[in-house]
Backbone as ProteinMPNN parsed JSONL, in Angstrom:
{"seq_chain_A": "XXXXXXXXXXXXXXXXXXXXXXXXXXXXXXXXXXXXXXXXXXXXXXXXXXXXXXXXXXXXXXXXXXXXXXXXXXXXXXXXXXXXXXXXXXXXXXXXXXXXXXXXXXXXXXXXXXXXXXXX", "coords_chain_A": {"N_chain_A": [[121.804, -80.521, 78.621], [124.125, -78.776, 80.527], [125.228, -75.374, 80.428], [128.136, -73.26, 80.218], [129.734, -72.667, 83.336], [130.607, -70.25, 85.645], [132.433, -69.475, 88.425], [133.852, -67.772, 91.23], [136.404, -67.996, 93.562], [137.307, -65.743, 94.681], [135.086, -64.28, 95.088], [133.361, -65.57, 97.122], [130.532, -67.703, 97.858], [129.992, -68.419, 100.383], [131.564, -67.936, 103.53], [133.53, -69.39, 105.977], [134.779, -68.873, 109.074], [137.699, -69.93, 110.951], [138.414, -71.152, 114.28], [139.711, -68.828, 116.718], [140.58, -66.953, 114.846], [142.326, -68.129, 113.033], [142.275, -68.587, 110.317], [140.323, -69.262, 107.324], [137.577, -70.567, 105.389], [136.609, -70.428, 102.106], [133.861, -70.753, 100.049], [132.328, -72.029, 97.041], [129.478, -73.105, 95.206], [129.647, -75.656, 93.064], [127.751, -76.919, 91.594], [127.937, -79.765, 91.239], [128.813, -80.121, 93.721], [130.469, -78.648, 96.591], [133.207, -76.415, 96.197], [136.171, -75.402, 97.653], [138.352, -72.858, 98.925], [140.836, -72.794, 101.23], [142.408, -70.952, 103.763], [144.924, -71.356, 105.912], [146.254, -70.133, 108.748], [149.596, -69.413, 110.074], [150.403, -71.416, 112.872], [147.953, -72.647, 112.963], [146.077, -75.544, 113.74], [144.363, -78.564, 113.275], [143.237, -79.943, 115.517], [143.012, -77.918, 117.411], [141.671, -75.768, 116.166], [139.587, -76.573, 114.512], [138.463, -78.934, 115.489], [136.835, -78.208, 117.791], [134.627, -77.237, 116.436], [133.876, -79.335, 114.724], [133.52, -81.525, 116.471], [134.556, -84.097, 116.606], [137.104, -86.636, 117.199], [139.198, -86.692, 115.385], [139.814, -85.352, 112.077], [137.142, -86.05, 109.99], [136.591, -85.696, 107.371], [136.992, -86.352, 103.882], [139.549, -85.506, 101.748], [140.432, -83.957, 98.649], [142.875, -82.268, 97.407], [144.649, -79.35, 96.195], [147.645, -77.809, 96.768], [148.346, -74.454, 97.046], [150.029, -72.528, 98.249], [152.4, -72.246, 100.993], [152.863, -74.668, 103.691], [151.767, -77.869, 104.89], [151.377, -80.302, 107.423], [150.298, -83.605, 107.623], [148.87, -85.963, 109.743], [147.905, -89.151, 109.973], [145.377, -91.161, 111.586], [146.205, -93.794, 111.672], [148.921, -93.652, 111.897], [150.473, -93.001, 109.673], [152.273, -90.345, 108.086], [152.848, -87.186, 106.428], [154.253, -84.39, 104.607], [152.995, -81.558, 102.844], [153.24, -79.277, 100.142], [153.534, -76.284, 98.059], [152.184, -76.83, 94.844], [151.679, -79.512, 95.243], [149.452, -82.261, 94.969], [146.949, -83.682, 96.904], [145.515, -86.529, 98.32], [143.509, -87.284, 100.935], [142.28, -89.376, 103.244], [139.466, -89.822, 105.569], [140.066, -89.387, 109.118], [142.327, -87.971, 110.458], [144.81, -85.623, 111.675], [146.008, -82.274, 111.274], [148.408, -79.678, 110.556], [149.789, -76.383, 110.165], [152.968, -75.808, 108.799], [155.702, -73.858, 109.589], [156.066, -70.253, 108.991], [154.387, -69.189, 107.102], [151.147, -68.696, 105.673], [149.12, -71.516, 104.8], [147.624, -72.234, 101.823], [145.043, -73.798, 100.141], [143.132, -75.591, 97.663], [140.191, -77.431, 97.667], [138.145, -79.885, 96.333], [136.522, -81.831, 97.268], [136.167, -82.358, 100.108], [135.079, -80.177, 101.583], [132.404, -79.416, 101.902], [130.937, -79.668, 104.335], [132.85, -78.86, 106.119], [134.129, -77.239, 108.927], [131.654, -76.204, 109.476], [129.186, -74.542, 111.197]], "CA_chain_A": [[123.212, -80.298, 78.903], [124.362, -77.484, 81.156], [126.171, -74.497, 79.748], [129.306, -72.873, 80.987], [129.534, -72.185, 84.703], [131.756, -69.479, 86.122], [132.401, -69.133, 89.848], [135.147, -67.25, 91.655], [136.707, -68.091, 94.987], [137.53, -64.368, 95.126], [133.745, -63.818, 95.457], [132.745, -66.809, 97.6], [129.124, -67.702, 98.238], [129.974, -68.607, 101.839], [132.871, -67.885, 104.195], [133.495, -69.978, 107.315], [136.012, -68.589, 109.813], [138.194, -70.932, 111.879], [138.567, -70.688, 115.658], [140.827, -67.949, 117.076], [141.041, -66.173, 113.706], [143.46, -68.822, 112.416], [142.053, -68.876, 108.91], [138.947, -69.265, 106.829], [137.216, -71.387, 104.243], [135.77, -69.706, 101.148], [133.18, -71.789, 99.279], [131.379, -71.812, 95.954], [128.739, -74.31, 94.831], [129.995, -75.972, 91.681], [126.681, -77.706, 90.995], [128.15, -81.159, 91.63], [129.33, -80.099, 95.081], [131.19, -77.446, 96.991], [134.644, -76.266, 95.994], [136.593, -74.42, 98.628], [139.741, -72.427, 99.122], [141.069, -72.578, 102.651], [143.638, -70.288, 104.182], [145.276, -71.785, 107.261], [147.287, -69.219, 109.223], [150.631, -70.031, 110.905], [149.907, -71.782, 114.196], [146.703, -73.399, 112.842], [146.103, -76.995, 113.894], [142.991, -79.067, 113.235], [142.74, -80.292, 116.848], [142.717, -76.696, 118.174], [140.895, -74.745, 115.475], [138.421, -77.15, 113.825], [137.865, -79.963, 116.357], [135.697, -77.692, 118.565], [133.49, -77.056, 115.522], [133.491, -80.648, 114.189], [133.068, -82.4, 117.541], [135.102, -85.445, 116.433], [138.474, -86.727, 117.705], [140.074, -86.364, 114.266], [139.034, -84.876, 110.929], [136.451, -87.144, 109.318], [136.364, -85.334, 105.969], [137.889, -86.902, 102.873], [139.986, -84.345, 100.98], [141.173, -84.0, 97.387], [143.345, -80.879, 97.468], [145.84, -78.837, 95.516], [148.261, -76.801, 97.634], [148.777, -73.277, 96.304], [151.179, -71.931, 98.935], [152.584, -72.69, 102.37], [153.102, -76.091, 103.92], [150.915, -78.506, 105.881], [151.728, -81.655, 107.839], [149.122, -84.45, 107.864], [149.139, -87.154, 110.566], [146.752, -90.04, 109.932], [145.111, -91.914, 112.812], [146.93, -95.075, 111.622], [150.348, -93.407, 112.078], [151.115, -92.48, 108.461], [152.428, -88.896, 108.107], [153.545, -86.603, 105.291], [154.179, -82.947, 104.451], [152.548, -81.138, 101.527], [153.572, -77.885, 99.871], [153.085, -75.725, 96.79], [152.201, -77.707, 93.68], [151.314, -80.886, 95.591], [148.078, -82.745, 94.976], [146.836, -84.539, 98.081], [144.319, -87.308, 98.653], [143.598, -87.508, 102.375], [141.05, -90.0, 103.72], [139.049, -89.459, 106.922], [140.859, -89.889, 110.24], [143.638, -87.325, 110.467], [145.07, -84.296, 112.235], [146.821, -81.509, 110.328], [148.847, -78.389, 111.07], [150.625, -75.57, 109.302], [154.403, -75.84, 109.057], [156.391, -72.607, 109.276], [155.492, -68.937, 109.255], [153.596, -68.749, 105.951], [149.849, -69.352, 105.591], [148.939, -72.589, 103.822], [146.413, -72.01, 101.042], [144.777, -74.932, 99.269], [141.803, -75.733, 97.067], [139.669, -78.785, 97.876], [136.871, -80.056, 95.64], [135.86, -83.033, 97.762], [135.858, -82.501, 101.521], [134.789, -78.943, 102.301], [130.978, -79.084, 101.964], [130.526, -79.52, 105.736], [134.04, -78.546, 106.891], [134.04, -76.036, 109.775], [130.27, -75.704, 109.407], [128.598, -74.386, 112.534]], "C_chain_A": [[123.383, -78.892, 79.471], [125.37, -76.687, 80.339], [127.379, -74.227, 80.62], [128.91, -72.385, 82.372], [130.794, -71.437, 85.1], [131.508, -69.101, 87.564], [133.778, -68.593, 90.2], [135.303, -67.409, 93.155], [137.084, -66.724, 95.554], [136.215, -63.676, 95.484], [132.96, -65.024, 95.969], [131.271, -66.617, 97.96], [128.962, -67.872, 99.746], [131.402, -68.535, 102.357], [132.685, -68.432, 105.607], [134.817, -69.689, 108.026], [136.378, -69.754, 110.73], [138.314, -70.306, 113.265], [139.798, -69.793, 115.799], [141.379, -67.139, 115.905], [142.188, -66.803, 112.946], [143.211, -69.243, 110.973], [140.59, -68.861, 108.561], [138.811, -70.208, 105.65], [136.267, -70.568, 103.385], [135.185, -70.737, 100.185], [132.375, -71.23, 98.12], [130.703, -73.145, 95.679], [128.992, -74.558, 93.35], [128.914, -76.785, 90.981], [126.768, -79.167, 91.403], [128.692, -81.258, 93.045], [130.119, -78.833, 95.338], [132.663, -77.547, 96.617], [135.078, -75.166, 96.941], [138.065, -74.101, 98.569], [139.884, -72.122, 100.602], [142.412, -71.893, 102.846], [143.848, -70.638, 105.648], [146.454, -70.928, 107.713], [148.363, -69.968, 110.016], [150.103, -70.263, 112.326], [148.602, -72.559, 114.155], [146.984, -74.889, 113.017], [144.66, -77.481, 113.972], [142.451, -79.3, 114.64], [142.4, -79.067, 117.687], [141.685, -75.8, 117.501], [139.701, -75.261, 114.673], [137.719, -78.18, 114.706], [136.718, -79.419, 117.199], [134.435, -77.475, 117.72], [132.963, -78.421, 115.085], [132.942, -81.588, 115.262], [133.518, -83.84, 117.388], [136.553, -85.45, 116.914], [139.517, -86.413, 116.639], [139.195, -85.927, 113.102], [138.448, -86.074, 110.193], [136.073, -86.807, 107.877], [137.395, -86.03, 105.092], [138.259, -85.755, 101.94], [140.672, -84.746, 99.684], [141.601, -82.567, 97.15], [144.517, -80.621, 96.54], [146.377, -77.712, 96.385], [148.812, -75.667, 96.768], [150.032, -72.676, 96.924], [151.236, -72.434, 100.368], [152.788, -74.195, 102.457], [152.191, -76.607, 105.031], [151.419, -79.916, 106.148], [150.422, -82.392, 108.13], [149.58, -85.668, 108.659], [147.86, -87.99, 110.617], [146.601, -90.775, 111.268], [145.884, -93.231, 112.85], [148.443, -94.904, 111.729], [151.072, -92.893, 110.844], [151.155, -90.953, 108.515], [153.138, -88.429, 106.845], [153.355, -85.092, 105.313], [153.785, -82.627, 103.018], [152.838, -79.656, 101.357], [153.123, -77.473, 98.484], [153.258, -76.688, 95.615], [151.815, -79.133, 93.967], [149.806, -81.096, 95.475], [147.993, -83.755, 96.104], [145.483, -85.239, 98.099], [144.481, -87.659, 100.124], [142.275, -88.098, 102.86], [140.673, -89.522, 105.122], [139.978, -90.071, 107.968], [142.246, -89.293, 110.273], [143.629, -86.043, 111.296], [145.936, -83.594, 111.2], [147.236, -80.209, 110.988], [149.758, -77.709, 110.06], [152.077, -75.684, 109.766], [154.969, -74.464, 108.687], [155.565, -71.36, 109.526], [154.667, -68.376, 108.107], [152.234, -69.429, 105.984], [149.862, -70.463, 104.54], [147.595, -72.354, 103.141], [146.24, -73.205, 100.121], [143.347, -74.894, 98.759], [141.409, -77.196, 97.187], [138.325, -78.882, 97.17], [136.167, -81.329, 96.079], [135.37, -82.906, 99.196], [135.431, -81.26, 102.27], [133.298, -78.611, 102.426], [130.51, -78.838, 103.398], [131.677, -79.127, 106.657], [133.866, -77.212, 107.638], [132.654, -75.393, 109.739], [129.68, -75.679, 110.803], [127.108, -74.644, 112.499]], "O_chain_A": [[122.833, -77.931, 78.934], [126.235, -77.241, 79.661], [127.602, -74.893, 81.631], [127.863, -71.761, 82.544], [131.907, -71.928, 84.915], [130.496, -68.481, 87.89], [134.762, -68.922, 89.538], [134.434, -67.002, 93.925], [137.171, -66.561, 96.771], [136.219, -62.615, 96.107], [132.001, -65.456, 95.329], [130.833, -65.523, 98.315], [127.93, -67.516, 100.315], [132.334, -69.01, 101.709], [131.798, -67.996, 106.341], [135.86, -70.203, 107.624], [135.508, -70.472, 111.224], [138.316, -69.084, 113.406], [140.794, -69.971, 115.098], [142.522, -66.683, 115.957], [142.949, -66.1, 112.281], [143.865, -70.155, 110.467], [139.734, -68.505, 109.371], [139.79, -70.59, 105.009], [135.248, -70.073, 103.867], [135.926, -71.507, 99.574], [131.82, -70.133, 98.187], [131.297, -74.201, 95.898], [128.597, -73.764, 92.497], [129.141, -77.291, 89.882], [125.783, -79.745, 91.862], [128.999, -82.351, 93.52], [130.399, -78.054, 94.427], [133.278, -78.609, 96.707], [134.434, -74.12, 97.027], [138.902, -74.934, 98.22], [139.154, -71.301, 101.157], [143.404, -72.211, 102.189], [143.054, -70.265, 106.511], [147.533, -70.993, 107.123], [148.091, -71.032, 110.572], [149.438, -69.401, 112.9], [148.167, -73.082, 115.18], [147.977, -75.419, 112.52], [143.832, -76.878, 114.655], [141.325, -78.901, 114.937], [141.575, -79.163, 118.595], [140.904, -75.14, 118.185], [138.887, -74.466, 114.204], [136.493, -78.284, 114.668], [135.699, -80.098, 117.325], [133.317, -77.526, 118.234], [131.753, -78.647, 115.074], [132.014, -82.355, 115.004], [132.917, -84.731, 117.987], [137.17, -84.391, 117.026], [140.6, -85.921, 116.955], [137.977, -86.108, 113.134], [139.17, -86.998, 109.818], [135.323, -87.545, 107.238], [138.528, -86.264, 105.512], [137.373, -85.097, 101.395], [141.396, -85.74, 99.626], [140.792, -81.736, 96.739], [145.26, -81.525, 96.157], [145.652, -76.77, 96.704], [149.632, -75.889, 95.878], [150.986, -72.352, 96.217], [150.263, -72.973, 100.894], [152.874, -74.894, 101.447], [151.881, -75.89, 105.982], [151.832, -80.63, 105.234], [149.542, -81.86, 108.807], [150.557, -86.325, 108.296], [146.866, -87.591, 111.223], [147.579, -90.982, 111.986], [146.189, -93.737, 113.93], [149.179, -95.888, 111.662], [152.19, -92.392, 110.96], [150.185, -90.326, 108.94], [153.928, -89.168, 106.257], [152.433, -84.574, 105.943], [154.183, -83.326, 102.086], [152.702, -78.873, 102.297], [152.415, -78.218, 97.807], [154.322, -77.276, 95.419], [151.635, -79.913, 93.032], [149.005, -80.233, 95.833], [148.877, -84.601, 96.246], [144.442, -84.609, 97.915], [145.479, -88.264, 100.515], [141.26, -87.402, 102.887], [141.483, -88.883, 105.793], [140.591, -91.115, 107.748], [143.238, -90.01, 110.135], [142.577, -85.466, 111.575], [146.532, -84.246, 110.343], [146.538, -79.689, 111.858], [150.399, -78.35, 109.227], [152.369, -75.659, 110.962], [154.732, -73.972, 107.584], [154.52, -71.397, 110.176], [154.287, -67.206, 108.135], [152.155, -70.618, 106.29], [150.538, -70.353, 103.517], [146.558, -72.283, 103.801], [147.166, -73.586, 99.404], [142.473, -74.254, 99.344], [142.187, -78.089, 96.853], [137.453, -78.041, 97.388], [135.316, -81.852, 95.36], [134.244, -83.313, 99.483], [135.418, -81.277, 103.501], [132.966, -77.585, 103.021], [129.761, -77.893, 103.646], [131.488, -79.066, 107.872], [133.501, -76.197, 107.045], [132.51, -74.189, 109.947], [129.681, -76.69, 111.506], [126.442, -74.559, 113.53]]}, "name": "protein", "num_of_chains": 1, "seq": "XXXXXXXXXXXXXXXXXXXXXXXXXXXXXXXXXXXXXXXXXXXXXXXXXXXXXXXXXXXXXXXXXXXXXXXXXXXXXXXXXXXXXXXXXXXXXXXXXXXXXXXXXXXXXXXXXXXXXXXX"}
């Protein structure tokens, strides 16, 4: 049985910057997978700032996130759309675009879909 594990997203093991300085992903290895805190700056959009890194038409990561601050709009490939903000828990399957709403950075923690997100 493993003992206690302590990791801090304030001291990430890896940092992945987004295109055009529009944010970053801070990662720690939780043993069972990566946990990440992403900061998406105002003006960030997946199709502009991650698509060039991912090389896919839409985001193919599956996310399980908790939104700490800011707001994000998610548009699924099948047409479903919703907005998420502080305190929201989000399950987002592969096949989506996303963008920051407003003038505040969107900060969220994801413990499912960031292992390969924005990985060069």
